[in-house]
Amino acid sequence: LDPATGEEVGRVEQTPPSSLPATLAKARDAQRDWAALPVAHRADVLLFFNELLKHNERELAELVTAEMGKPVEQALGEVRGTRQRLRFLAEEAAGALQPHVAHHSDALEEVVEYEPLGVVANISAWNYPLFVACNVFGAALATGNAVLYKPSEVTPLVGAEVTRLLHAAGVPPAVFAAVQGGREVGEALCALEGLSGVFFTGSNATGRKVAAAAAANLTRAQLELGGKDPVYVRADVPDVAAAAAAVADGAMYNAGQSCCAVERVYVHHHIAAEFTEAFVEAVRALKVGHPLEPGTYFGPLARAEGRLHVERQVAEATALGARAVIGGAGAALDAALDPRGQWLAPTVLTGVHHGMSVMRDESFGPVIGLQAVRDDDEAAKLMADTQYGLTAAVYTADADAADALLRRLDVGSAYVNVCDRVSPRLPWSGRRGSGLGATLGLDGLRALTQPKAFH
């Protein structure tokens, strides 16, 4: 359903769970031939797929928009960013697979080679249906694996189109097979005996269930499970307004429905009032509208459950003393917006504290709490007060101070004067409640391989 209107976008046929063992058997047979191809051939296939993405970028972007509500300009950015990631994965696969000579002498040689895992399940997410999926399937196909790809049940049409284009590019259907459906299908996929790996992106609660199901067959599991990502703005930041605008974008892009979206902001008390005013003005300038309209920054949320969750967090926070400086319960929206849509006004809260869910639990929506702090130590203590460990950022003129603070935090990505950023060249990984393993970078390619030692 289109989250902007509540109207049906299209239909796909659900994969019968009973068919999955046969699909896996075909994939295992086909994977051996795919892995036997030169890595350069597999890379060429992915690069051809990349050209198909470019040729079809408008149609793909509009499909993303129709299924999950992302403004079409942001959806186009996702398509183009996906192409950058795929190019990196295709071009760097040969290096990741390069054998390593651990020891060599006249009497002995010791070599490590990297082989594909085999057949992996790629259980993808709805918030970035292209980004999140390609992080896994791009690396998997480049390194010689076959993929059973389950797109989110929120974005099945995007998944079907990705599958069609990969097949058109030359990936054999048995090497990349779409598995469509909801929880029942996902549970059956994770429980498949003979699967070589399960790569899941989603909530912490579901990730734990995926890991338990995979563990029953000793199937390796890699999990990306979201976060409660903090930003700290120090008193020495050179341009308070510029920092506020950057952090506002990091919090509100894609309506806050990003794994690495800024979810908490701590500001040194000396500049808290100035920063808050600039932050609110930056958010106020962002347009809420139909996602196909030019200039729209905020579309609807993708799911009713997500909207209700954020509304509950805001209601609890205000009941406990927080103030909605902008947005909040009952905030007016454009009357032209379809009332059947999952609309939610962007909300900025002050007077927040860690006794509130909005400062502890993942929001995944357009709400942010701003909290003043005394110094770096208080900021670091509050930033670490979470079960998650995905990203953290510091805005400052003192790079050494930022480095020292970020090294105190148990996170996979540390940012200085940037936020909400993912690079194909660097590993994307979470710690603690944010997951296990890594995608992207050479680490992400190697995650789809297994070492074999030759003596």
Coordinates of C-alpha atoms in Angstrom, one line a residue:
L1 CA 0.0 0.0 0.0
D2 CA 1.1 3.5 -0.8
P3 CA 1.8 5.1 2.7
A4 CA 0.9 8.6 1.3
T5 CA -2.6 7.6 0.2
G6 CA -3.4 4.1 1.6
E7 CA -4.1 2.9 -1.9
E8 CA -2.9 -0.3 -3.4
V9 CA 0.3 -0.1 -5.4
G10 CA 0.5 -3.6 -6.7
R11 CA 0.6 -7.3 -5.8
V12 CA 3.2 -10.0 -5.7
E13 CA 2.8 -13.7 -5.2
Q14 CA 3.9 -15.0 -1.8
T15 CA 6.6 -17.8 -1.9
P16 CA 5.2 -21.0 -0.4
P17 CA 7.5 -21.9 2.5
S18 CA 7.3 -25.5 1.4
S19 CA 9.1 -24.6 -1.8
L20 CA 12.2 -23.3 -0.1
P21 CA 14.1 -26.5 0.2
A22 CA 13.9 -27.1 -3.6
T23 CA 14.9 -23.5 -4.2
L24 CA 17.9 -24.0 -2.0
A25 CA 18.9 -27.2 -3.8
K26 CA 18.8 -25.5 -7.2
A27 CA 20.8 -22.6 -5.8
R28 CA 23.5 -24.9 -4.4
D29 CA 23.9 -26.6 -7.8
A30 CA 24.0 -23.3 -9.7
Q31 CA 26.4 -21.7 -7.1
R32 CA 29.2 -24.1 -8.0
D33 CA 29.1 -23.0 -11.7
W34 CA 28.8 -19.3 -10.7
A35 CA 31.8 -19.6 -8.3
A36 CA 33.9 -21.3 -11.0
L37 CA 33.6 -18.3 -13.3
P38 CA 36.5 -15.8 -13.2
V39 CA 35.9 -13.1 -10.7
A40 CA 36.3 -10.6 -13.5
H41 CA 33.3 -12.1 -15.3
R42 CA 31.1 -11.9 -12.2
A43 CA 32.3 -8.3 -11.8
D44 CA 31.3 -7.5 -15.3
V45 CA 27.8 -8.9 -14.7
L46 CA 27.4 -6.6 -11.7
L47 CA 28.7 -3.6 -13.6
F48 CA 26.1 -4.3 -16.4
F49 CA 23.4 -4.5 -13.7
N50 CA 24.8 -1.1 -12.5
E51 CA 24.1 0.3 -16.0
L52 CA 20.6 -1.1 -15.9
L53 CA 20.0 0.7 -12.6
K54 CA 21.1 3.9 -14.3
H55 CA 18.9 3.4 -17.3
N56 CA 15.9 2.6 -15.0
E57 CA 16.7 5.0 -12.1
R58 CA 13.5 7.1 -12.4
E59 CA 11.2 4.1 -12.5
L60 CA 13.0 2.5 -9.6
A61 CA 12.9 5.7 -7.5
E62 CA 9.2 6.1 -8.1
L63 CA 8.6 2.5 -7.1
V64 CA 10.6 3.1 -3.8
T65 CA 8.5 6.2 -3.2
A66 CA 5.2 4.4 -3.9
E67 CA 6.0 1.5 -1.6
M68 CA 7.6 3.2 1.4
G69 CA 6.9 7.0 1.0
K70 CA 10.5 8.3 0.5
P71 CA 10.5 11.6 -1.4
V72 CA 11.4 10.8 -4.9
E73 CA 14.4 13.1 -4.9
Q74 CA 15.8 11.1 -2.0
A75 CA 14.9 7.9 -3.7
L76 CA 16.9 8.9 -6.7
G77 CA 19.8 9.5 -4.4
E78 CA 19.4 6.0 -3.1
V79 CA 19.5 4.5 -6.6
R80 CA 22.6 6.5 -7.5
G81 CA 24.3 5.7 -4.2
T82 CA 23.5 2.0 -4.7
R83 CA 25.4 2.2 -8.0
Q84 CA 28.5 3.6 -6.2
R85 CA 28.4 0.7 -3.7
L86 CA 28.0 -1.9 -6.4
R87 CA 30.9 -0.5 -8.4
F88 CA 33.1 -0.7 -5.3
L89 CA 32.1 -4.3 -4.5
A90 CA 32.5 -5.4 -8.1
E91 CA 35.9 -3.8 -8.6
E92 CA 37.4 -4.8 -5.2
A93 CA 36.2 -8.4 -5.1
A94 CA 39.3 -9.7 -6.8
G95 CA 41.5 -8.2 -4.1
A96 CA 39.3 -9.6 -1.3
L97 CA 39.7 -13.1 -2.9
Q98 CA 43.4 -12.8 -3.4
P99 CA 45.3 -15.7 -1.7
H100 CA 47.6 -14.7 1.1
V101 CA 51.0 -16.4 1.5
A102 CA 51.4 -16.6 5.2
H103 CA 54.8 -18.4 5.1
H104 CA 57.3 -19.4 2.4
S105 CA 60.5 -21.3 2.7
D106 CA 62.4 -23.9 0.6
A107 CA 60.7 -26.6 2.7
L108 CA 57.3 -25.3 3.3
E109 CA 54.6 -22.9 1.9
E110 CA 51.5 -21.9 3.9
V111 CA 48.7 -20.1 1.9
V112 CA 45.3 -18.9 2.8
E113 CA 42.6 -18.9 0.1
Y114 CA 39.2 -17.4 0.4
E115 CA 36.2 -19.4 -0.9
P116 CA 32.6 -18.3 -1.1
L117 CA 30.3 -19.4 1.7
G118 CA 27.9 -21.1 -0.7
V119 CA 24.2 -20.1 -0.6
V120 CA 23.2 -17.2 1.6
A121 CA 19.9 -15.7 2.6
N122 CA 19.7 -11.9 2.2
I123 CA 16.8 -10.7 4.4
S124 CA 16.5 -7.0 3.5
A125 CA 14.8 -3.9 5.0
W126 CA 12.2 -1.5 3.7
N127 CA 13.8 1.8 4.7
Y128 CA 16.5 1.7 2.1
P129 CA 15.4 -1.3 0.0
L130 CA 18.2 -0.8 -2.6
F131 CA 21.1 0.2 -0.3
V132 CA 20.5 -2.4 2.3
A133 CA 20.0 -5.3 -0.1
C134 CA 23.0 -4.5 -2.3
N135 CA 25.3 -4.3 0.6
V136 CA 24.8 -8.1 0.9
F137 CA 23.9 -9.4 -2.5
G138 CA 26.5 -7.2 -4.3
A139 CA 29.3 -8.7 -2.1
A140 CA 27.8 -12.2 -2.2
L141 CA 27.5 -12.4 -6.0
A142 CA 30.9 -10.8 -6.6
T143 CA 32.6 -13.4 -4.3
G144 CA 30.8 -16.3 -5.9
N145 CA 27.8 -17.0 -3.7
A146 CA 24.2 -17.7 -4.6
V147 CA 21.6 -15.7 -2.9
L148 CA 18.0 -16.3 -1.7
Y149 CA 16.8 -12.7 -1.5
K150 CA 13.9 -11.8 0.7
P151 CA 12.9 -8.2 0.3
S152 CA 10.8 -6.6 3.0
E153 CA 7.1 -7.3 2.7
V154 CA 6.8 -3.5 2.7
T155 CA 8.7 -3.2 -0.5
P156 CA 8.1 -6.4 -2.5
L157 CA 7.8 -4.6 -5.8
V158 CA 11.2 -3.1 -5.5
G159 CA 12.5 -6.5 -4.7
A160 CA 10.9 -8.0 -7.8
E161 CA 12.4 -5.3 -10.0
V162 CA 15.9 -5.8 -8.5
T163 CA 15.5 -9.5 -9.3
R164 CA 14.4 -8.8 -12.9
L165 CA 17.3 -6.5 -13.6
L166 CA 19.9 -8.8 -12.1
H167 CA 18.6 -11.7 -14.3
A168 CA 18.6 -9.3 -17.3
A169 CA 22.3 -8.5 -16.5
G170 CA 23.3 -12.2 -16.6
V171 CA 22.9 -13.5 -13.1
P172 CA 21.3 -17.0 -13.5
P173 CA 17.8 -17.2 -11.9
A174 CA 18.9 -20.1 -9.6
V175 CA 21.9 -18.0 -8.4
F176 CA 19.7 -15.1 -7.4
A177 CA 16.2 -16.2 -6.4
A178 CA 13.6 -13.9 -4.8
V179 CA 11.7 -15.1 -1.8
Q180 CA 8.6 -13.0 -1.2
G181 CA 6.5 -12.9 1.9
G182 CA 6.2 -11.9 5.6
R183 CA 7.1 -13.4 8.9
E184 CA 6.1 -17.0 8.0
V185 CA 8.3 -17.0 5.0
G186 CA 11.2 -15.3 6.8
E187 CA 11.1 -17.9 9.6
A188 CA 11.1 -20.8 7.1
L189 CA 14.0 -19.2 5.3
C190 CA 16.1 -18.8 8.4
A191 CA 15.4 -22.4 9.5
L192 CA 16.6 -23.9 6.2
E193 CA 19.1 -26.7 6.7
G194 CA 22.0 -26.5 4.4
L195 CA 22.0 -22.7 4.1
S196 CA 25.5 -21.2 4.4
G197 CA 24.6 -17.9 6.0
V198 CA 21.8 -15.6 7.0
F199 CA 22.3 -11.9 6.5
F200 CA 19.6 -9.9 8.1
T201 CA 18.8 -6.2 8.5
G202 CA 16.0 -5.1 10.8
S203 CA 15.0 -4.7 14.5
N204 CA 16.9 -5.9 17.4
A205 CA 14.0 -8.1 18.5
T206 CA 13.6 -9.8 15.2
G207 CA 17.4 -10.1 14.8
R208 CA 17.6 -12.2 18.0
K209 CA 14.9 -14.5 16.5
V210 CA 16.9 -14.8 13.3
A211 CA 20.1 -15.6 15.2
A212 CA 18.3 -18.3 17.2
A213 CA 16.8 -19.9 14.1
A214 CA 20.1 -19.9 12.3
A215 CA 21.9 -21.3 15.4
A216 CA 19.7 -24.4 15.4
N217 CA 21.5 -25.5 12.2
L218 CA 24.9 -23.9 13.0
T219 CA 24.3 -21.5 10.2
R220 CA 26.3 -18.3 10.5
A221 CA 24.3 -15.2 11.0
Q222 CA 25.2 -11.6 10.3
L223 CA 22.8 -8.9 11.8
E224 CA 22.4 -5.2 11.3
L225 CA 20.0 -4.1 14.0
G226 CA 19.7 -0.4 14.1
G227 CA 20.8 2.1 16.7
K228 CA 20.1 5.1 18.9
D229 CA 22.9 7.2 17.4
P230 CA 24.1 10.2 19.4
V231 CA 25.7 13.5 18.4
Y232 CA 27.5 15.8 20.7
V233 CA 28.1 19.5 19.8
R234 CA 31.0 21.0 21.7
A235 CA 31.1 24.7 22.7
D236 CA 34.0 25.3 20.4
V237 CA 32.1 24.4 17.2
P238 CA 33.1 27.0 14.6
D239 CA 29.7 27.6 13.1
V240 CA 26.7 26.8 15.4
A241 CA 24.1 27.4 12.7
A242 CA 25.9 25.2 10.2
A243 CA 26.3 22.4 12.7
A244 CA 22.6 22.7 13.6
A245 CA 21.6 22.4 10.0
A246 CA 23.9 19.4 9.4
V247 CA 22.6 17.6 12.5
A248 CA 19.0 18.4 11.6
D249 CA 19.5 16.8 8.2
G250 CA 21.1 13.8 9.9
A251 CA 18.1 13.4 12.2
M252 CA 15.3 14.0 9.7
Y253 CA 16.5 12.7 6.3
N254 CA 14.2 9.9 5.1
A255 CA 11.8 11.0 7.9
G256 CA 14.3 9.7 10.4
Q257 CA 13.9 6.1 9.1
S258 CA 17.6 5.4 8.7
C259 CA 19.7 2.9 10.7
C260 CA 22.3 5.7 11.3
A261 CA 19.9 8.6 11.7
V262 CA 20.8 11.0 14.5
E263 CA 18.5 10.0 17.4
R264 CA 19.9 12.0 20.3
V265 CA 21.6 15.4 20.4
Y266 CA 23.7 16.6 23.3
V267 CA 24.8 20.3 23.3
H268 CA 27.3 22.1 25.5
H269 CA 25.2 24.3 27.8
H270 CA 27.1 27.4 26.7
I271 CA 25.7 27.2 23.2
A272 CA 22.5 25.2 23.9
A273 CA 20.1 28.1 23.3
E274 CA 21.7 29.3 20.1
F275 CA 22.0 25.7 18.8
T276 CA 18.4 24.9 19.6
E277 CA 17.1 28.0 17.8
A278 CA 19.1 27.3 14.7
F279 CA 18.1 23.6 14.8
V280 CA 14.4 24.4 15.0
E281 CA 14.7 26.9 12.2
A282 CA 16.5 24.3 10.0
V283 CA 13.7 21.7 10.6
R284 CA 11.0 24.3 10.1
A285 CA 12.4 25.1 6.7
L286 CA 12.0 21.5 5.5
K287 CA 8.8 20.8 3.5
V288 CA 6.3 18.2 4.4
G289 CA 4.4 17.1 1.3
H290 CA 3.5 14.4 -1.1
P291 CA 6.7 12.5 -1.9
L292 CA 6.3 12.9 -5.7
E293 CA 6.1 16.8 -5.4
P294 CA 9.3 18.7 -6.1
G295 CA 11.0 20.0 -3.0
T296 CA 9.4 17.6 -0.6
Y297 CA 11.7 16.7 2.2
F298 CA 9.3 14.8 4.5
G299 CA 7.0 12.2 3.0
P300 CA 4.8 9.9 5.1
L301 CA 6.2 7.3 7.4
A302 CA 6.4 3.9 5.7
R303 CA 4.2 2.0 8.2
A304 CA 1.4 2.8 10.6
E305 CA 3.2 0.9 13.3
G306 CA 6.2 3.3 13.0
R307 CA 4.0 6.4 13.2
L308 CA 2.2 5.1 16.3
H309 CA 5.5 4.2 18.0
V310 CA 6.8 7.8 17.5
E311 CA 3.6 9.3 18.7
R312 CA 3.8 7.2 21.9
Q313 CA 7.3 8.3 22.5
V314 CA 6.4 12.0 22.1
A315 CA 3.3 11.6 24.3
E316 CA 5.4 10.0 27.1
A317 CA 8.1 12.6 26.8
T318 CA 5.8 15.5 27.1
A319 CA 3.9 13.9 30.0
L320 CA 7.3 13.6 31.8
G321 CA 8.1 17.3 31.2
A322 CA 9.6 17.6 27.7
R323 CA 8.5 20.5 25.5
A324 CA 7.8 20.1 21.8
V325 CA 9.4 23.2 20.3
I326 CA 8.1 22.2 16.9
G327 CA 5.7 19.5 16.0
G328 CA 4.3 17.2 18.7
A329 CA 0.8 15.8 19.3
G330 CA -1.8 17.5 17.1
A331 CA 0.6 19.6 15.1
A332 CA -1.0 20.9 12.0
L333 CA -0.1 19.6 8.6
D334 CA -1.1 20.7 5.1
A335 CA -4.8 20.0 4.7
A336 CA -4.1 18.8 1.1
L337 CA -2.3 15.7 2.4
D338 CA -4.4 12.5 2.1
P339 CA -5.8 11.7 5.6
R340 CA -5.3 8.0 4.8
G341 CA -1.5 8.6 4.7
Q342 CA 1.0 7.9 7.5
W343 CA 1.8 11.6 8.1
L344 CA 3.6 12.8 11.1
A345 CA 4.9 16.3 11.8
P346 CA 8.6 16.5 12.5
T347 CA 9.1 17.1 16.2
V348 CA 11.9 18.6 18.2
L349 CA 11.9 18.1 22.0
T350 CA 13.7 20.0 24.7
G351 CA 13.7 19.4 28.4
V352 CA 14.4 15.7 27.8
H353 CA 16.3 13.2 30.0
H354 CA 17.2 9.5 29.9
G355 CA 14.1 8.6 31.9
M356 CA 12.2 9.0 28.6
S357 CA 11.9 6.4 25.9
V358 CA 12.7 9.0 23.2
M359 CA 16.2 9.2 24.6
R360 CA 16.8 5.5 25.2
D361 CA 14.9 3.4 22.6
E362 CA 15.2 3.6 18.8
S363 CA 12.6 6.0 17.4
F364 CA 13.1 5.5 13.6
G365 CA 11.0 8.5 12.8
P366 CA 11.1 12.3 12.6
V367 CA 11.6 13.1 16.3
I368 CA 14.7 14.3 18.1
G369 CA 15.5 15.2 21.7
L370 CA 18.0 18.0 22.4
Q371 CA 19.7 17.8 25.8
A372 CA 22.2 20.3 27.3
V373 CA 25.3 19.0 29.0
R374 CA 28.0 20.4 31.2
D375 CA 31.2 19.0 29.6
D376 CA 32.7 16.2 27.5
D377 CA 32.5 13.7 30.4
E378 CA 28.8 14.1 30.8
A379 CA 28.3 14.0 27.1
A380 CA 30.3 10.7 26.8
K381 CA 28.5 9.2 29.7
L382 CA 25.1 9.9 28.1
M383 CA 26.2 8.9 24.6
A384 CA 27.2 5.5 26.0
D385 CA 23.9 5.0 27.9
T386 CA 22.3 2.8 25.3
Q387 CA 22.1 -0.9 24.4
Y388 CA 23.1 0.1 20.8
G389 CA 26.5 0.7 19.2
L390 CA 26.1 1.7 15.6
T391 CA 27.4 5.3 15.2
A392 CA 28.3 8.4 17.2
A393 CA 29.4 11.9 16.1
V394 CA 31.1 14.9 17.6
Y395 CA 31.0 18.4 16.2
T396 CA 34.0 20.5 17.3
A397 CA 37.0 22.6 16.2
D398 CA 39.2 20.3 18.2
A399 CA 39.8 17.0 16.3
D400 CA 41.9 15.6 19.1
A401 CA 39.2 16.1 21.7
A402 CA 36.7 14.5 19.3
D403 CA 39.0 11.5 18.8
A404 CA 39.5 11.1 22.5
L405 CA 35.8 11.1 23.2
L406 CA 34.9 8.8 20.3
R407 CA 37.4 6.2 21.4
R408 CA 35.5 5.9 24.7
L409 CA 32.4 4.8 22.9
D410 CA 31.7 1.2 21.8
V411 CA 30.4 2.0 18.3
G412 CA 31.1 0.7 14.8
S413 CA 31.4 4.1 13.1
A414 CA 32.8 7.3 14.6
Y415 CA 32.2 10.7 12.9
V416 CA 33.9 14.0 13.4
N417 CA 31.9 17.0 12.0
V418 CA 29.8 14.7 9.9
C419 CA 26.9 12.3 10.7
D420 CA 24.5 9.9 9.1
R421 CA 27.1 8.7 6.6
V422 CA 28.0 5.4 5.0
S423 CA 30.9 4.8 2.6
P424 CA 31.4 1.8 0.4
R425 CA 35.1 1.9 1.2
L426 CA 34.6 1.4 5.0
P427 CA 33.1 -1.4 6.9
W428 CA 29.5 -0.8 8.1
S429 CA 29.2 -2.6 11.4
G430 CA 27.3 -2.5 14.7
R431 CA 28.3 -3.5 18.2
R432 CA 26.3 -4.8 21.1
G433 CA 22.5 -4.4 20.3
S434 CA 23.3 -3.0 16.9
G435 CA 24.3 -6.4 15.5
L436 CA 27.1 -8.7 14.4
G437 CA 29.5 -8.6 11.5
A438 CA 30.1 -6.1 8.7
T439 CA 29.0 -5.1 5.2
L440 CA 30.9 -2.9 2.8
G441 CA 34.6 -2.3 2.6
L442 CA 37.0 -5.2 2.2
D443 CA 35.6 -6.6 5.5
G444 CA 32.1 -6.7 4.0
L445 CA 33.4 -8.7 1.0
R446 CA 35.4 -11.0 3.2
A447 CA 32.2 -11.6 5.3
L448 CA 30.8 -13.5 2.3
T449 CA 33.9 -15.8 2.2
Q450 CA 35.5 -18.5 4.3
P451 CA 39.2 -19.1 4.6
K452 CA 40.9 -22.4 3.6
A453 CA 44.4 -23.1 4.7
F454 CA 46.8 -24.8 2.3
H455 CA 50.0 -26.4 3.8

